[in-house]
CSV table of C-alpha atoms and ligand atoms in Angstrom, one decimal:
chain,number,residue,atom,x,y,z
A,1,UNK,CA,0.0,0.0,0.0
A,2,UNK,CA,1.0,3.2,-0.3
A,3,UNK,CA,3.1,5.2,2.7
A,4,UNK,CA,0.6,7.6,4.4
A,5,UNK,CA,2.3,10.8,5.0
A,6,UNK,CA,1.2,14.5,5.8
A,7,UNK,CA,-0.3,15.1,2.7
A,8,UNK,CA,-2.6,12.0,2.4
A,9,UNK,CA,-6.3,12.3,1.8
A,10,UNK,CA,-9.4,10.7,2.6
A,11,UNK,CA,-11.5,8.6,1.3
A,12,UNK,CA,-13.3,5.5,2.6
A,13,UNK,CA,-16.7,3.5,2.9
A,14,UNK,CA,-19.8,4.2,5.4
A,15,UNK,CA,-22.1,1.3,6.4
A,16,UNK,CA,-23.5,-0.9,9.2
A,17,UNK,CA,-21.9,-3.2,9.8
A,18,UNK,CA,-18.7,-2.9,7.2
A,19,UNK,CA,-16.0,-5.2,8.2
A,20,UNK,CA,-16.9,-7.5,5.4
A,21,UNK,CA,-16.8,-5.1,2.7
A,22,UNK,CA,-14.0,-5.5,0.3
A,23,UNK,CA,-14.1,-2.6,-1.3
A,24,UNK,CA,-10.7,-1.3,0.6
A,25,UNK,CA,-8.8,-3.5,-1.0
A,26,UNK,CA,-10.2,-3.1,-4.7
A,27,UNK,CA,-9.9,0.6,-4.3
A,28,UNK,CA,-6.5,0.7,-2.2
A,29,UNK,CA,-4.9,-1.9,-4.7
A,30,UNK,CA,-6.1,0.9,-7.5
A,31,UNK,CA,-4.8,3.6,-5.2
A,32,UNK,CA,-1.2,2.0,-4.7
A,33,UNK,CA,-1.1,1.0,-8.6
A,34,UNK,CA,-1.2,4.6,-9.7
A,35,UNK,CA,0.6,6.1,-6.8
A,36,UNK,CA,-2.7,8.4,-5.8
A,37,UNK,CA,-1.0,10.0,-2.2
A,38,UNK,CA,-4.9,8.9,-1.3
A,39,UNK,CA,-6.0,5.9,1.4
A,40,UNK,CA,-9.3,4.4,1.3
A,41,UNK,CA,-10.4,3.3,4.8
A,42,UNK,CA,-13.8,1.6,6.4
A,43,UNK,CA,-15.7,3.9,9.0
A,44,UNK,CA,-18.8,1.6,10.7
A,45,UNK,CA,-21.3,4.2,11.0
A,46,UNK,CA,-24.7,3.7,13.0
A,47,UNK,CA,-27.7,5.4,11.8
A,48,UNK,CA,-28.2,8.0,14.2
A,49,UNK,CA,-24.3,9.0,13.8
A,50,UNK,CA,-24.6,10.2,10.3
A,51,UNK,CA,-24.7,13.9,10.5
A,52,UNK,CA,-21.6,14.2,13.2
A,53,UNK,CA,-19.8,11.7,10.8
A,54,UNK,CA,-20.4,14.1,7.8
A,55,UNK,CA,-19.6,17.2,9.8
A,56,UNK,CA,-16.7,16.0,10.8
A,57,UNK,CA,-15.3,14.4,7.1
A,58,UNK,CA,-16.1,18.0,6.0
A,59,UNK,CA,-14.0,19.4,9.2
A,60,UNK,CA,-10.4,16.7,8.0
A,61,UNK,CA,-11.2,17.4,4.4
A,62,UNK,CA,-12.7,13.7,3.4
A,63,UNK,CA,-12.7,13.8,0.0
A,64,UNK,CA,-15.2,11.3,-1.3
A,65,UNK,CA,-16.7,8.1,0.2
A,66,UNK,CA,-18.8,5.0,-0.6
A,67,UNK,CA,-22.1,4.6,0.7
A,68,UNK,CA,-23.4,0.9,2.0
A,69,UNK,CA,-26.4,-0.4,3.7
A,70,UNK,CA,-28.1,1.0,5.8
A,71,UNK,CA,-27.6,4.6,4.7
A,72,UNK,CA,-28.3,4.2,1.2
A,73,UNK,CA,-31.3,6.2,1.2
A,74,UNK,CA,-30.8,8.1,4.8
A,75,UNK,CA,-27.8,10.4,3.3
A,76,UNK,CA,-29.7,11.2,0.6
A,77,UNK,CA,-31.1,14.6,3.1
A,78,UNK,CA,-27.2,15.9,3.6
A,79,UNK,CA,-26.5,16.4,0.4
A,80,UNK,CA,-26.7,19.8,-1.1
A,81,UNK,CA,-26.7,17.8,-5.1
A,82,UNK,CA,-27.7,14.7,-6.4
A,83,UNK,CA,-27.9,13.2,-9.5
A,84,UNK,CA,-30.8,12.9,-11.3
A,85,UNK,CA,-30.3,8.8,-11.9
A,86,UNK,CA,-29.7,8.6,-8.3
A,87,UNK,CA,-32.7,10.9,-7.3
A,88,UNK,CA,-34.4,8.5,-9.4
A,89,UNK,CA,-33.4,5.6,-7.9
A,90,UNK,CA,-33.9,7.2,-4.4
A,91,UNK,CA,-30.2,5.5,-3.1
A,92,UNK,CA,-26.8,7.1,-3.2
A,93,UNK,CA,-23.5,5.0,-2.8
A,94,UNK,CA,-20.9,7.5,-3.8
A,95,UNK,CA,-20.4,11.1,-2.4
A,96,UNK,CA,-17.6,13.6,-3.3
A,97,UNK,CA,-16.8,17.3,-1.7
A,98,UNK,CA,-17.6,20.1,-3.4
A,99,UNK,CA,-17.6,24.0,-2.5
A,100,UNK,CA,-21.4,23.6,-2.3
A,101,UNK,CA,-21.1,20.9,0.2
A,102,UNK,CA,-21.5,16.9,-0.6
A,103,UNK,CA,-22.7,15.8,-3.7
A,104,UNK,CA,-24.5,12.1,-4.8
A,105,UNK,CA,-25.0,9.9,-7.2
A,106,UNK,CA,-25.0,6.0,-8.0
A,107,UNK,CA,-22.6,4.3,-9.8
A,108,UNK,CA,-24.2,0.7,-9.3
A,109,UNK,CA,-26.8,1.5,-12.2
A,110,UNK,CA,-23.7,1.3,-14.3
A,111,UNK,CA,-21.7,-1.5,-12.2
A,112,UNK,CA,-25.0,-3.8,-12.9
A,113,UNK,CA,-25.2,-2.6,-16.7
A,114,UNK,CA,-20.9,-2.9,-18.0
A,115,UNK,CA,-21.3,-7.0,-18.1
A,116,UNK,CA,-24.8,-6.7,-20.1
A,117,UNK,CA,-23.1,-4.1,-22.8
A,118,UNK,CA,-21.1,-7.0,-23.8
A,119,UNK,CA,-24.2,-9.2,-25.0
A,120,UNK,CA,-25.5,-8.7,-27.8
A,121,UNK,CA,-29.2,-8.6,-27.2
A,122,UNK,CA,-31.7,-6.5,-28.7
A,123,UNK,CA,-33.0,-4.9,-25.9
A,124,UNK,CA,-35.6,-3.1,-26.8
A,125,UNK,CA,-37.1,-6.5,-27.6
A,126,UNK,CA,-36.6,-7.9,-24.2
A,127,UNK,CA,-38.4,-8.8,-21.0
A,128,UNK,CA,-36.7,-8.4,-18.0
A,129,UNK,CA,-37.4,-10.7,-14.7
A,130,UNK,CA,-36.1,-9.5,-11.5
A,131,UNK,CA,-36.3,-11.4,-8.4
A,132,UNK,CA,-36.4,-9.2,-5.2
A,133,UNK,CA,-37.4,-5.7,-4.6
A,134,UNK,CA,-35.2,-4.4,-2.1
A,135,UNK,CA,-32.0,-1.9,-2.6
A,136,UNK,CA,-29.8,-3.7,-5.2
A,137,UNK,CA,-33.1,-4.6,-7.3
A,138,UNK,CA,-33.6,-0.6,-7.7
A,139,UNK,CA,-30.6,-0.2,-9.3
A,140,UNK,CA,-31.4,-3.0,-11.9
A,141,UNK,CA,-34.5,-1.3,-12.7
A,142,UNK,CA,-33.0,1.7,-13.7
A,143,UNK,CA,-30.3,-0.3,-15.0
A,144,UNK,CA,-33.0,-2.1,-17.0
A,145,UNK,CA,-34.6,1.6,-18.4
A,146,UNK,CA,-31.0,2.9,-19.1
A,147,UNK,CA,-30.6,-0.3,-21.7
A,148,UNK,CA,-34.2,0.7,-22.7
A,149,UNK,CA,-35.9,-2.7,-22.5
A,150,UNK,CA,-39.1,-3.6,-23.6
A,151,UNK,CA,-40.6,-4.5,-20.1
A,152,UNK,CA,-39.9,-5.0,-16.6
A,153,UNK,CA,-40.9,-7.7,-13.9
A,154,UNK,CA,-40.4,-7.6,-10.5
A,155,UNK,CA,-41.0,-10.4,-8.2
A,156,UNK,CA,-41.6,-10.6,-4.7
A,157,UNK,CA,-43.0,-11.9,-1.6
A,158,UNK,CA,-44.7,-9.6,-0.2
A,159,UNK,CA,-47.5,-7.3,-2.4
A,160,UNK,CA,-47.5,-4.5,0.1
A,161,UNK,CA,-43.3,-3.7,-0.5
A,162,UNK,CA,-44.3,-4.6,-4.4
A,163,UNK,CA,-47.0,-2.5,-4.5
A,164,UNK,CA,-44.6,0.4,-2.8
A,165,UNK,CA,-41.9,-0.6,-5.2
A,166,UNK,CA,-43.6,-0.2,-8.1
A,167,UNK,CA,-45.4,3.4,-7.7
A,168,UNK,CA,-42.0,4.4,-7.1
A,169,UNK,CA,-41.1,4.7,-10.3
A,170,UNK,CA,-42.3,6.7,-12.9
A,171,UNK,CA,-41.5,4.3,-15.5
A,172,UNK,CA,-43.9,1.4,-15.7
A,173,UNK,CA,-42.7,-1.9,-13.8
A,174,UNK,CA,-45.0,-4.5,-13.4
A,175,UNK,CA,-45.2,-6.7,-10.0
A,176,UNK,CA,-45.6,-10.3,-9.2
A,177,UNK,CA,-45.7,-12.5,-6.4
A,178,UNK,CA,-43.7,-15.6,-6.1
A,179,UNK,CA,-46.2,-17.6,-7.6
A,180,UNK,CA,-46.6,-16.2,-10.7
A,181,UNK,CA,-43.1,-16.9,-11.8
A,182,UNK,CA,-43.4,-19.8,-14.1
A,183,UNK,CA,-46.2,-17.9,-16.2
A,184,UNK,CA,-43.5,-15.2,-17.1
A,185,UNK,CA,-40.2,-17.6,-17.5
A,186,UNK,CA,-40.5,-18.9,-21.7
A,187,UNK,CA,-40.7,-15.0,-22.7
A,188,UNK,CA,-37.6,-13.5,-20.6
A,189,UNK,CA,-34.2,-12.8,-21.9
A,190,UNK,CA,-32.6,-11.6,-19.1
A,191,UNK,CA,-33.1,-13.5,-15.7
A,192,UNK,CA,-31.9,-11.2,-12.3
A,193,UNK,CA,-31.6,-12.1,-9.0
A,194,UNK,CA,-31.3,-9.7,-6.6
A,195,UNK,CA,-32.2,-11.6,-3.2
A,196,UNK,CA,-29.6,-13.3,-1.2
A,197,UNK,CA,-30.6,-16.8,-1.7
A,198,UNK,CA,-27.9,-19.0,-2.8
A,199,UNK,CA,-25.4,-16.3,-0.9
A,200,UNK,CA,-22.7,-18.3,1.3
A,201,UNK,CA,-23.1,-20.1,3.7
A,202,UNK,CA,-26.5,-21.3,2.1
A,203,UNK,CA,-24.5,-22.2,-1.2
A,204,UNK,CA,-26.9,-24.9,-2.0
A,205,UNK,CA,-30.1,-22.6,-2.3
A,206,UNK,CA,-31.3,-21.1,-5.5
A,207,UNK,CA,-34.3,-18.7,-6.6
A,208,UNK,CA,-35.0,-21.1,-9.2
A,209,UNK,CA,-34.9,-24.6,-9.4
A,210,UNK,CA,-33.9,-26.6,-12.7
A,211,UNK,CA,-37.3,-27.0,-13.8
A,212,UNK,CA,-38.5,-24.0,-13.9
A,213,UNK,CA,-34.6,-22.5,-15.1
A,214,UNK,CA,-35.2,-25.0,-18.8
A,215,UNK,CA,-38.3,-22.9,-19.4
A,216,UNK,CA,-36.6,-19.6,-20.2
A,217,UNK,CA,-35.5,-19.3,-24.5
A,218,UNK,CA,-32.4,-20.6,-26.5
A,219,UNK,CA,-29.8,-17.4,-25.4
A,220,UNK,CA,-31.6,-16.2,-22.2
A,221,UNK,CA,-29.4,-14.5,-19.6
A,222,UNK,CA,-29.1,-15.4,-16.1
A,223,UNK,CA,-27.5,-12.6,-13.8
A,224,UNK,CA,-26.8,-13.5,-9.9
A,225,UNK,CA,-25.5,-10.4,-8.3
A,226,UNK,CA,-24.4,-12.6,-5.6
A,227,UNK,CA,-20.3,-12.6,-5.6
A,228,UNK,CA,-19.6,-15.4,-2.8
A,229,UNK,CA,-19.5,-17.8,-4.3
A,230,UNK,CA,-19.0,-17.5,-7.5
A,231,UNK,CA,-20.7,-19.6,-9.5
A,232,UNK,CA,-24.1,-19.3,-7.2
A,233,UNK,CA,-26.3,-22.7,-7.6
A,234,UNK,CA,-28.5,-20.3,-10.0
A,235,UNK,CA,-25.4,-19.8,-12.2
A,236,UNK,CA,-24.4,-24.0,-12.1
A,237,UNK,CA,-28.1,-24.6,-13.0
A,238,UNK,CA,-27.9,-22.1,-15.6
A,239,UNK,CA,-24.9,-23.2,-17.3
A,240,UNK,CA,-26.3,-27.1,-17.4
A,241,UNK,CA,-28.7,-25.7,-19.4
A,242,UNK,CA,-26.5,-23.9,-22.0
A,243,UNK,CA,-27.3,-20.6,-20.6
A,244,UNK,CA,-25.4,-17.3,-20.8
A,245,UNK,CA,-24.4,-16.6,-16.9
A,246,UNK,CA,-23.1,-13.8,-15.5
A,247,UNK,CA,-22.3,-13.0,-11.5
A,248,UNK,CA,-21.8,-10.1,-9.8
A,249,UNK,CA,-18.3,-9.7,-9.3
A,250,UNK,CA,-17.8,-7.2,-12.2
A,251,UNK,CA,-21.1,-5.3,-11.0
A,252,UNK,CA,-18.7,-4.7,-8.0
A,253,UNK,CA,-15.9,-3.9,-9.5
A,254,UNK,CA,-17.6,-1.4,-11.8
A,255,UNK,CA,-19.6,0.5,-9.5
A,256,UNK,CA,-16.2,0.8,-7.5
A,257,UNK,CA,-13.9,2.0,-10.8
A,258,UNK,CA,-17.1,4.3,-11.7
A,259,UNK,CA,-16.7,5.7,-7.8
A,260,UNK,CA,-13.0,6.4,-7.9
A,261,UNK,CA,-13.3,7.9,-11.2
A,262,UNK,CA,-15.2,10.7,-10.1
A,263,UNK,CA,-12.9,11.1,-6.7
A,264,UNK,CA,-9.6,11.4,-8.9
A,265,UNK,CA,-11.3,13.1,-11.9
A,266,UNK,CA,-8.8,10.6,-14.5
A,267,UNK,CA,-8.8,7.3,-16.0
A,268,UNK,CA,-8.4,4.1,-12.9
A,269,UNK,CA,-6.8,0.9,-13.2
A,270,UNK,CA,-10.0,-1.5,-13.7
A,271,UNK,CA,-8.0,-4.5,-13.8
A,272,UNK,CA,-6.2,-3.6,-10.6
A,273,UNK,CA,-9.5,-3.7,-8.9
A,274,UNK,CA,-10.3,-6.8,-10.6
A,275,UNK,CA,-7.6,-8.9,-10.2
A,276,UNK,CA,-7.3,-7.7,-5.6
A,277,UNK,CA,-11.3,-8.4,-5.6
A,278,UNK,CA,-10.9,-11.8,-7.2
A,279,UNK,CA,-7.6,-12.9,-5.0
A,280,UNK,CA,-9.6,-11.4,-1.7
A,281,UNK,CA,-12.8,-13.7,-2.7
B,301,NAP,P1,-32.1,-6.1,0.4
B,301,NAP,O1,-32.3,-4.6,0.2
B,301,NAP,O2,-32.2,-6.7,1.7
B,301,NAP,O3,-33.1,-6.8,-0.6
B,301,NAP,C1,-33.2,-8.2,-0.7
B,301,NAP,C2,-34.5,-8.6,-1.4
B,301,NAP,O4,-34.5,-10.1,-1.4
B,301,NAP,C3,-35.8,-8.2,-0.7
B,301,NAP,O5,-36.7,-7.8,-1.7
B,301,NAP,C4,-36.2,-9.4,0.0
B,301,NAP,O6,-37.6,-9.5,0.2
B,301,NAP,C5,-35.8,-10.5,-0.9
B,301,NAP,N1,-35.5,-11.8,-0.1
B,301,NAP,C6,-34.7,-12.0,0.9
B,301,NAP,N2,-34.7,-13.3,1.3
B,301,NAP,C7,-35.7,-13.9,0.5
B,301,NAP,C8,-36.2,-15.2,0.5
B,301,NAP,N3,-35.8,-16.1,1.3
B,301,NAP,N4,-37.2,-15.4,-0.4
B,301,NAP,C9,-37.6,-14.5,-1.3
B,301,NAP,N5,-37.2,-13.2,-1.3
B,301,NAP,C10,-36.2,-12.9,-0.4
B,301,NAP,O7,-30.6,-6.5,-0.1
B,301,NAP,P2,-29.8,-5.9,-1.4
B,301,NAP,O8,-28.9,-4.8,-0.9
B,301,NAP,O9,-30.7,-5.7,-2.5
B,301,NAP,O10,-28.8,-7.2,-1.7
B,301,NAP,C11,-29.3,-8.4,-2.2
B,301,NAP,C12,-28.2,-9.3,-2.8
B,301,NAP,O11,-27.5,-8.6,-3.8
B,301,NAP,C13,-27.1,-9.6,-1.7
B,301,NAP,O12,-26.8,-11.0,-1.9
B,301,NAP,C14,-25.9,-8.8,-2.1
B,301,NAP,O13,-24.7,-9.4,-1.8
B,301,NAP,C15,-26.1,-8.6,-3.6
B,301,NAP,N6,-25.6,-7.3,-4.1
B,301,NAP,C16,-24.5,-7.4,-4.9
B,301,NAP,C17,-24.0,-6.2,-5.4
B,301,NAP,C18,-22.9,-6.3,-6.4
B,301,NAP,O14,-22.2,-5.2,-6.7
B,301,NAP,N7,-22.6,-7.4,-7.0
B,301,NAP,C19,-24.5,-5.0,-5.0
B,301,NAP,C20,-25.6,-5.0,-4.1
B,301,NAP,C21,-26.1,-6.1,-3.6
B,301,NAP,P3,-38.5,-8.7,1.3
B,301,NAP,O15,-38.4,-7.2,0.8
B,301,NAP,O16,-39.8,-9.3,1.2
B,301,NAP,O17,-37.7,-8.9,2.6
């Protein structure tokens, strides 16, 4: 890593808890490769901390910082700017400092879209199936819009937070329970799962059995954002079936290049952060 001196600055990743984040070491690994005088550190932050912790990165001259859950949406009121995709989205996860004050935006939109630019699918042709509608599932939805797909499912468990999810948006997405799954599998092209089924420990879960998996078309997509471990069962299933999988690794590495690229304002080392995030899972 680099050597911290005097003249180091700031930046770093809020959440609760975020001792398993990796995102030091992607962005540090980046840091040292260009010889930034910058260090990326954790700070756990509780909820009710949030405005002395932002007080005092604005009184030691933090430069920029990641946000993670829980605070997602609960910075959103300290900042004096945020981006329209973001404001959209109603979650920031990056923040910089600017003579206005903090600004915000989201760079997982296009961490979840960089692997999909690589396929070459007509997506204004395509249904989309999500599975979830918590935090990470809003920024496939308006990863889903930015690719300007034909339509959007979302599928859930409970028809209250679907319900909530779905007026949320100004674009339309339409809702499902659980249950309603297999009806909508034989006409999507791109499969999502945004839950944490299948996440380690619970390695032998999936979303979707096999069954149901063979009913979606020749050249379908299946996309786990689930990075440990990597393949999920989702991905094994979908790759017995001749499927195109995808995991969410590079989602994490490109929300985390996007991030840096706005703290250092030049081009980052995307392999860098590739290769330390793969060697640390
Ligand atoms: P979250 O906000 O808690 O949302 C999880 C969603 O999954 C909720 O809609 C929840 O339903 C649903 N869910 C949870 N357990 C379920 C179950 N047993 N059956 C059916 N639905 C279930 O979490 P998140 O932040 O979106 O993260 C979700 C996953 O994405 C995690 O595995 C995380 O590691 C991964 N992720 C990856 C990246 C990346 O860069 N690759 C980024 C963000 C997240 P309810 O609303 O009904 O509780």
């Amino acid at each position: 890593m680099h050597e911290i001196q005097g003249t180091t600055r700031l930046l770093g990743i809020i959440g609760d808890p975020i001792k398993h984040s990796r995102s030091p070491i992607m962005q540090n690994a980046a840091l040292s490769h260009l010889g930034a005088d910058y260090v990326y550190v954790p700070f756990p932050v509780k909820q009710e901390q949030l405005g002395i912790v932002l007080e005092g990165f604005q009184a030691v001259g933090v430069v920029g910082f990641n946000v993670t859950i829980p605070h997602k949406q609960a910075i959103m009121p300290y900042l004096s700017q945020i981006s329209p995709l973001a404001q959209a989205m109603g979650a920031v996860n990056t923040v910089w400092r600017t003579e206005r004050g903090w600004e915000g935006t989201n760079t997982d939109v296009l961490g979840f879209i960089a692997p999909l630019k690589e396929e070459r699918q007509k997506w204004s042709e395509s249904q989309v199936v999500i599975l979830g509608n918590g935090g990470s599932a809003r920024a496939v939805v308006a990863g889903c819009f930015e690719l300007g797909v034909k339509q959007v499912h979302v599928v859930g468990r409970n028809l209250e937070r679907l319900q909530a999810f779905q007026q949320s948006w100004s674009d339309p997405v339409i809702v499902h329970l659980w249950h309603e799954l297999p009806e909508l599998l034989s006409e999507t092209t791109l499969l999502v799962n945004t839950t944490p089924i299948g996440m380690s420990p619970h390695v032998n879960a999936t979303p979707v059995e096999q069954e149901l998996l063979a009913q979606l078309p020749k050249g379908a997509i299946v996309y786990d954002l689930i990075y440990n471990p990597r393949p999920t069962q989702l991905l094994k299933l979908g790759r017995s079936l001749d499927l195109f999988t995808i995991d969410g690794t590079e989602m994490l590495v490109q929300q985390g290049a996007a991030a840096l690229q706005i703290w250092l304002d030049e081009p980052v080392p995307v392999g860098v952060m590739r290769r330390a995030l793969l060697d640390a899972l």
